[in-house]
Amino acid sequence: MYTRALNGQVSHWFDGLPISRGPLPGSRDADVCIVGAGYTGLWTAYYLKRADPSLRIVVLDARFAGYGASGRNGGWLSGLVPGDRERMARQYGRDGVVAWQRALNDAVDEVIDVAAQEGIDAGIVKGGNLEVARNRAQVRRLAAAVDAERRWQVDGVEVLTKSEAAQRIALDGVISAYYSPHCARIQPAQLVRGLADAVERLGVVIYERSPVTEITAGRAATPWGAVSAPVVLRATEGFTAGLPGLKRRWLPMNSSMIATEPVPESVWAEIGWEGRETLGDTAHGFFYAQRTVDNRIAIGGRSVPYRFGSRTDRDGRVPERTIKNLTATLHSILPQVAHVPIAHGWCGVLAVPRDWEASVDFDPATGLGWAGGYVGHGVTATNLAGRTLTDLVLTRESPLTRLPWVGHECKDWEPEPLRWIGVRGMYLAYKAADWHEARGTKRTSPIAVVANRITGR
């Protein structure tokens, strides 16, 4: 059932706008200044303070902790690599990428353990991830994905028949599926809120409503004053393009979500989903979904993929047609909920580097560092990035500092209007490819193959 849902207000994961912390009250000094109070910034603050309690750490955010992708994502705490393993292996070697994959899988459990230790109730259920194929071309891609997981030594991956998949979730039109244990369902805003509280208990100071207008060596400037620190770390992800000199560094890609009203128990009895697996598919215009803590269904996908000039949304507001499109996607896979109203729609931005590879780096000479560009796979990767930045800042040689994304560089995106034309064209091509494949072709549509080559995916 489509009804006019609540639109924007950041995301459904927040109960309205949270009570904000105060802004920076004036210029001050610190040992470490972190720009961005999302997962990356907060995990970095957490591990730095745990490693050296004497550090004076200040975190600045333009709005409030979790305002960006950390509080708007699909709630997949997964071992998915934020990049292309084959491409990274060609550049840095296979062994390093295998280590990166294993570190990400281990990071799923690290987040779960820290949440338990810090008393963070983020609705975590490690039910794994279910990926499904609904036409013959998707079946081939799914089989290739399983082969790739095994080549990269990802353990526990199971191929499921149609009936085996239906025993987990009674989805419509599924032909085949695979299951990976390396994923947990979370309530993302509760995780970021709890993490912010945890770092404050450790003595980290968070200033909200303090937009950073410029980052230079030893200084982060805001309208209310500046924080001077020998170490300044950028953790701004999808909002990076708003900083001077970084307009083309990472592209702010849009992704959108909807959440239903709570689904009646009688309908859950038909659907199943008792394991709380996260759910996705192998279409080019893919969806991602979860059964929420309060028994709704939250499902996301692409809508308006990119706004001209790297503009971002206004507090998560999304076009009404996107809510309708996502509703149609939901009803096509789970017709059992066709009469359950949609409660909320929202969107957010994720950072995409030109080569679609995330990176972590720190320059001891300038004291400047950063992490991000997670291409939509950042919930777990941010934890690994925070621990890696901690080792880099403290000059600790470790297995984390030798992972292939450390120091990785890529070129900037093209100037406008080329990047707008390119990104919009790419997603129009993927939409056409999905249409083509739905009509029965056995192979990946050549439209998608060409789009991948042009965009570097």
XYZ file of C-alpha atoms in Angstrom:
457
model
C 0.000 0.000 0.000
C 1.441 3.366 -0.951
C 0.381 6.286 1.199
C 2.092 9.622 1.450
C 4.835 8.769 3.935
C 6.891 10.956 6.201
C 9.666 12.295 3.969
C 13.139 13.265 5.087
C 13.834 14.438 8.652
C 17.226 12.739 8.226
C 16.047 9.107 8.489
C 13.601 6.726 10.101
C 16.415 5.471 12.329
C 16.185 8.663 14.361
C 13.089 9.384 16.463
C 12.829 12.867 15.013
C 15.932 15.032 15.214
C 18.099 14.095 18.203
C 18.957 16.597 20.903
C 22.131 18.262 19.693
C 25.273 18.833 21.672
C 26.480 22.384 21.825
C 28.669 24.042 19.189
C 32.330 24.898 19.516
C 32.365 27.732 22.081
C 35.455 29.391 20.631
C 38.970 28.639 19.513
C 40.884 26.047 21.474
C 43.820 23.640 21.335
C 43.823 19.850 21.216
C 46.176 16.994 20.471
C 43.878 15.515 17.825
C 41.021 17.173 15.963
C 38.642 14.910 14.056
C 36.297 16.460 11.504
C 33.086 14.435 11.247
C 31.138 12.657 13.997
C 30.010 9.671 11.989
C 31.288 6.126 12.332
C 34.775 6.874 10.977
C 35.401 9.842 13.242
C 33.919 8.240 16.343
C 35.677 4.898 15.918
C 38.971 6.737 15.420
C 38.371 8.806 18.562
C 37.424 5.658 20.487
C 40.541 3.681 19.630
C 42.908 6.643 19.962
C 41.605 7.454 23.423
C 41.712 3.815 24.497
C 45.310 3.560 23.252
C 46.448 6.841 24.891
C 44.048 8.244 27.515
C 46.189 11.376 27.849
C 45.279 12.587 24.344
C 43.034 15.651 24.179
C 40.666 14.780 21.337
C 38.046 17.097 19.860
C 35.439 15.929 17.322
C 33.594 18.525 15.204
C 30.422 17.959 13.214
C 28.408 20.312 11.029
C 25.078 19.025 12.355
C 25.054 16.181 14.874
C 26.645 12.776 15.423
C 25.390 10.398 12.765
C 23.743 13.034 10.566
C 25.394 11.621 7.432
C 25.526 8.081 6.113
C 26.140 6.666 9.598
C 22.569 7.460 10.585
C 20.851 6.791 7.261
C 22.267 3.513 5.934
C 20.656 0.107 5.509
C 22.024 -1.317 8.750
C 24.313 -3.948 7.232
C 27.306 -4.651 9.459
C 28.987 -6.735 6.786
C 32.388 -7.918 5.647
C 31.837 -6.495 2.162
C 35.000 -4.931 0.762
C 34.692 -1.198 -0.064
C 36.292 -1.633 -3.453
C 37.206 -4.145 -6.139
C 39.361 -6.992 -4.846
C 40.656 -8.020 -8.270
C 41.786 -4.499 -9.126
C 43.425 -3.988 -5.728
C 45.196 -7.343 -6.070
C 46.645 -6.330 -9.440
C 47.991 -3.169 -7.850
C 49.076 -4.386 -4.413
C 49.200 -8.180 -4.545
C 46.758 -10.948 -3.752
C 47.974 -11.707 -0.214
C 47.318 -8.147 0.919
C 43.752 -8.220 -0.386
C 43.077 -11.574 1.297
C 44.309 -10.015 4.550
C 42.038 -7.010 3.958
C 39.025 -9.278 3.419
C 39.771 -11.242 6.571
C 40.250 -8.048 8.573
C 36.839 -6.804 7.426
C 35.166 -10.090 8.349
C 36.837 -9.929 11.768
C 35.700 -6.316 12.149
C 32.071 -7.459 12.139
C 32.719 -9.274 15.408
C 34.853 -6.407 16.715
C 31.918 -4.007 16.424
C 29.608 -6.513 18.089
C 32.087 -6.988 20.946
C 32.607 -3.253 21.520
C 28.868 -2.637 21.483
C 28.450 -5.286 24.194
C 31.350 -3.918 26.260
C 30.070 -0.342 26.062
C 26.423 -1.215 26.641
C 25.329 -0.006 23.199
C 21.942 -1.454 22.282
C 22.002 -1.283 18.498
C 19.603 -4.143 17.786
C 22.462 -6.327 16.584
C 21.614 -9.794 15.288
C 24.343 -11.642 13.412
C 22.015 -13.498 11.073
C 24.228 -13.341 7.985
C 23.383 -12.054 4.522
C 21.113 -13.567 1.869
C 21.711 -12.594 -1.771
C 19.107 -13.668 -4.324
C 18.798 -13.985 -8.103
C 15.464 -13.517 -9.855
C 16.314 -14.040 -13.540
C 18.793 -16.101 -15.544
C 21.374 -13.334 -15.948
C 21.297 -12.682 -12.203
C 21.734 -16.414 -11.576
C 25.001 -16.357 -13.560
C 26.245 -13.309 -11.660
C 25.314 -14.868 -8.354
C 27.233 -18.033 -9.217
C 30.228 -15.909 -10.205
C 29.954 -14.029 -6.910
C 30.041 -17.306 -4.969
C 33.117 -18.431 -6.907
C 34.772 -15.100 -6.143
C 34.044 -15.385 -2.408
C 35.667 -18.796 -2.358
C 38.683 -17.595 -4.365
C 39.143 -14.862 -1.780
C 38.980 -17.449 0.994
C 35.717 -16.196 2.483
C 34.505 -19.079 4.615
C 30.961 -20.165 5.354
C 29.378 -19.175 2.032
C 26.504 -21.510 1.108
C 24.703 -21.887 -2.228
C 20.945 -22.218 -1.680
C 18.272 -23.670 -3.904
C 14.981 -21.898 -4.433
C 13.318 -23.960 -1.713
C 16.196 -23.502 0.729
C 16.055 -19.727 0.234
C 12.286 -19.781 0.764
C 12.773 -21.532 4.092
C 14.622 -18.429 5.247
C 12.470 -15.746 3.584
C 9.401 -16.418 1.414
C 10.422 -14.122 -1.434
C 8.621 -14.020 -4.758
C 10.387 -15.029 -7.970
C 13.679 -16.260 -6.499
C 15.579 -18.779 -8.641
C 18.744 -19.200 -6.585
C 20.529 -17.590 -3.659
C 23.614 -17.671 -1.518
C 24.173 -17.095 2.166
C 27.182 -15.557 3.907
C 27.576 -15.566 7.708
C 29.679 -12.390 7.739
C 26.917 -9.858 8.337
C 24.747 -8.568 11.162
C 21.534 -6.555 11.190
C 21.872 -3.318 13.182
C 19.888 -0.183 13.960
C 22.478 2.272 12.613
C 21.435 5.416 14.490
C 21.463 3.584 17.805
C 25.001 2.414 17.067
C 26.266 5.896 16.235
C 24.472 7.477 19.200
C 25.854 4.844 21.553
C 29.350 5.227 20.144
C 29.212 8.998 20.613
C 28.205 8.504 24.245
C 31.006 5.969 24.715
C 33.745 8.283 23.453
C 32.438 11.084 25.657
C 32.696 8.789 28.690
C 36.339 8.278 27.732
C 36.914 12.041 27.774
C 36.579 12.927 24.089
C 34.801 16.244 23.482
C 32.202 16.390 20.687
C 30.997 19.722 19.328
C 27.945 19.602 17.071
C 26.483 22.369 14.919
C 30.099 23.335 14.156
C 30.647 23.168 10.387
C 34.298 23.046 9.412
C 34.969 25.505 6.616
C 38.641 24.717 6.038
C 41.186 22.094 7.027
C 44.867 22.986 6.953
C 47.926 21.526 8.647
C 47.428 22.000 12.373
C 44.010 23.658 12.148
C 40.302 23.096 11.508
C 38.338 26.337 11.117
C 34.632 26.839 11.905
C 32.430 29.964 12.044
C 32.701 29.823 15.847
C 36.468 29.543 16.084
C 39.212 27.110 15.195
C 40.648 23.990 16.753
C 44.431 23.936 16.595
C 46.000 20.491 16.828
C 49.141 18.804 15.515
C 46.901 16.020 14.129
C 43.785 16.826 12.086
C 41.821 13.922 10.644
C 39.123 14.227 7.987
C 36.166 11.843 8.337
C 33.593 13.629 6.203
C 32.676 10.857 3.694
C 29.797 12.042 1.436
C 30.196 15.678 2.493
C 33.889 15.889 1.553
C 33.136 17.778 -1.673
C 31.993 20.769 0.385
C 35.507 21.435 1.694
C 37.908 23.768 -0.157
C 40.071 21.961 -2.685
C 38.135 18.693 -2.436
C 35.219 19.342 -4.788
C 36.201 16.509 -7.113
C 37.950 14.176 -4.652
C 34.979 11.955 -3.786
C 31.600 12.026 -5.473
C 28.543 12.197 -3.151
C 26.378 9.354 -4.467
C 22.746 9.232 -3.356
C 20.982 6.196 -1.980
C 17.400 6.092 -0.698
C 15.334 4.017 1.703
C 11.804 3.425 2.874
C 10.452 1.741 5.997
C 7.032 0.193 6.398
C 4.758 0.424 9.357
C 5.233 -2.570 11.711
C 4.283 -5.752 9.865
C 1.543 -7.806 11.575
C 2.587 -11.105 13.146
C 0.206 -12.980 10.851
C 2.122 -11.645 7.846
C 5.489 -12.479 9.405
C 4.202 -16.028 9.794
C 3.880 -16.141 5.989
C 7.211 -14.436 5.260
C 9.503 -16.055 7.819
C 12.720 -14.025 8.106
C 13.213 -15.429 11.597
C 16.993 -15.287 11.231
C 17.009 -11.508 10.650
C 19.332 -11.959 7.678
C 20.131 -8.867 5.668
C 18.776 -9.215 2.149
C 19.994 -8.098 -1.268
C 19.898 -9.044 -4.933
C 22.211 -9.196 -7.929
C 20.429 -6.706 -10.176
C 22.428 -3.732 -11.451
C 19.948 -1.389 -9.775
C 20.137 -3.523 -6.660
C 18.116 -3.327 -3.466
C 19.180 -3.911 0.138
C 16.827 -4.671 3.005
C 16.438 -5.759 6.609
C 13.785 -6.800 9.112
C 14.077 -4.040 11.685
C 14.222 -4.191 15.462
C 10.582 -3.078 15.646
C 9.450 -5.567 12.946
C 9.197 -3.246 9.986
C 10.839 -3.837 6.625
C 13.411 -1.253 5.589
C 14.513 -1.414 1.958
C 16.820 0.801 -0.047
C 18.203 1.369 -3.513
C 19.277 4.072 -5.928
C 16.988 6.929 -6.935
C 18.446 10.207 -8.151
C 22.018 8.895 -8.103
C 23.824 12.226 -8.179
C 22.945 15.906 -7.922
C 24.678 18.364 -10.241
C 27.680 20.111 -8.712
C 28.042 17.524 -5.921
C 25.100 19.014 -4.050
C 23.623 17.011 -1.190
C 20.065 16.491 0.014
C 18.154 18.626 2.474
C 17.863 16.597 5.683
C 17.229 13.369 3.805
C 14.292 14.555 1.731
C 13.752 12.259 -1.253
C 11.586 12.615 -4.395
C 8.135 11.107 -3.927
C 8.637 9.019 -7.075
C 11.573 7.321 -5.341
C 9.366 6.279 -2.436
C 6.880 4.886 -4.960
C 9.615 3.042 -6.879
C 11.048 1.460 -3.741
C 7.540 0.522 -2.642
C 7.028 -1.221 -5.982
C 10.330 -3.092 -5.538
C 9.293 -4.209 -2.062
C 5.918 -5.431 -3.272
C 7.495 -7.322 -6.164
C 9.658 -9.410 -3.819
C 7.267 -9.570 -0.861
C 3.681 -9.246 -2.116
C 2.576 -10.320 1.360
C 3.138 -6.752 2.597
C 1.241 -5.005 -0.214
C -1.329 -3.754 2.290
C 1.173 -2.596 4.920
C 1.544 1.215 4.706
C 4.893 2.895 4.095
C 5.820 4.979 7.122
C 8.915 6.911 6.045
C 11.186 7.647 3.104
C 14.629 9.251 3.197
C 17.951 9.451 1.391
C 21.600 10.151 2.069
C 24.968 10.364 0.375
C 27.901 7.997 0.330
C 31.367 8.843 -0.951
C 32.615 7.289 -4.197
C 36.228 7.777 -5.348
C 36.884 7.835 -9.091
C 38.265 4.274 -9.009
C 35.603 3.047 -6.525
C 38.274 2.137 -3.942
C 38.239 3.314 -0.305
C 41.417 4.601 1.313
C 43.046 5.404 4.663
C 46.063 7.676 4.968
C 48.070 9.833 7.364
C 50.974 12.172 6.630
C 53.233 12.544 9.693
C 54.926 15.574 8.141
C 51.722 17.644 8.075
C 49.672 15.806 10.691
C 46.805 15.481 8.197
C 44.947 12.222 7.713
C 41.688 10.866 6.374
C 39.641 7.763 5.729
C 36.613 7.115 3.566
C 35.266 6.582 0.092
C 33.518 3.400 1.218
C 31.250 3.122 -1.874
C 28.304 2.078 0.286
C 30.122 -0.596 2.307
C 31.224 1.538 5.214
C 29.401 0.346 8.335
C 32.082 -2.247 9.104
C 34.915 -0.665 7.116
C 34.748 2.462 9.300
C 35.709 0.405 12.331
C 38.709 -1.051 10.525
C 39.596 2.432 9.262
C 39.409 3.893 12.776
C 41.764 1.262 14.148
C 44.099 1.722 11.180
C 44.196 5.509 11.596
C 44.956 4.982 15.281
C 48.019 2.910 14.444
C 49.138 5.401 11.791
C 48.771 8.430 14.083
C 50.581 6.688 16.945
C 53.275 5.471 14.518
C 52.616 1.854 15.413
C 53.633 -0.630 12.734
C 50.913 -3.278 12.580
C 49.200 -5.668 10.157
C 46.511 -3.005 9.731
C 48.957 -0.379 8.478
C 50.111 -2.814 5.785
C 46.646 -3.408 4.302
C 46.363 -2.371 0.641
C 43.945 0.530 1.155
C 46.489 2.374 3.322
C 47.975 5.169 1.231
C 45.915 4.230 -1.827
C 45.529 7.151 -4.240
C 43.261 7.763 -7.197
C 42.619 10.623 -9.570
C 39.861 13.173 -9.052
C 36.473 13.016 -10.755
C 35.942 14.919 -13.992
C 34.673 18.520 -13.812
C 31.024 19.343 -14.398
C 29.033 18.727 -16.460
C 31.034 15.606 -17.337
C 30.632 13.854 -14.005
C 26.887 14.565 -13.879
C 26.442 13.233 -17.417
C 28.617 10.225 -16.664
C 26.942 9.189 -13.415
C 23.399 9.796 -14.596
C 24.183 7.987 -17.837
C 25.651 5.056 -15.921
C 22.488 4.526 -13.877
C 20.227 4.930 -16.886
C 22.322 2.227 -18.531
C 21.971 -0.055 -15.505
C 18.225 0.491 -15.489
C 18.091 -0.450 -19.167
C 20.301 -3.481 -18.499
C 17.969 -4.733 -15.754
C 15.010 -4.300 -18.106
C 16.853 -6.266 -20.794
C 17.806 -9.084 -18.421
C 14.269 -9.346 -17.028
C 13.162 -10.351 -20.513
C 15.070 -13.617 -20.352
C 18.643 -13.135 -21.531
C 21.023 -15.626 -19.909
C 24.030 -13.342 -19.758
C 24.741 -9.970 -18.196
C 23.382 -7.315 -20.515
C 26.081 -5.810 -22.773
C 24.688 -2.403 -21.762
C 25.905 -3.006 -18.203
C 29.251 -4.370 -19.411
C 29.911 -1.181 -21.373
C 28.746 1.016 -18.475
C 31.148 -0.785 -16.098
C 34.097 -0.278 -18.442
C 33.365 3.414 -18.955
C 32.913 4.201 -15.263
C 35.754 2.044 -13.994
C 33.598 -0.163 -11.771
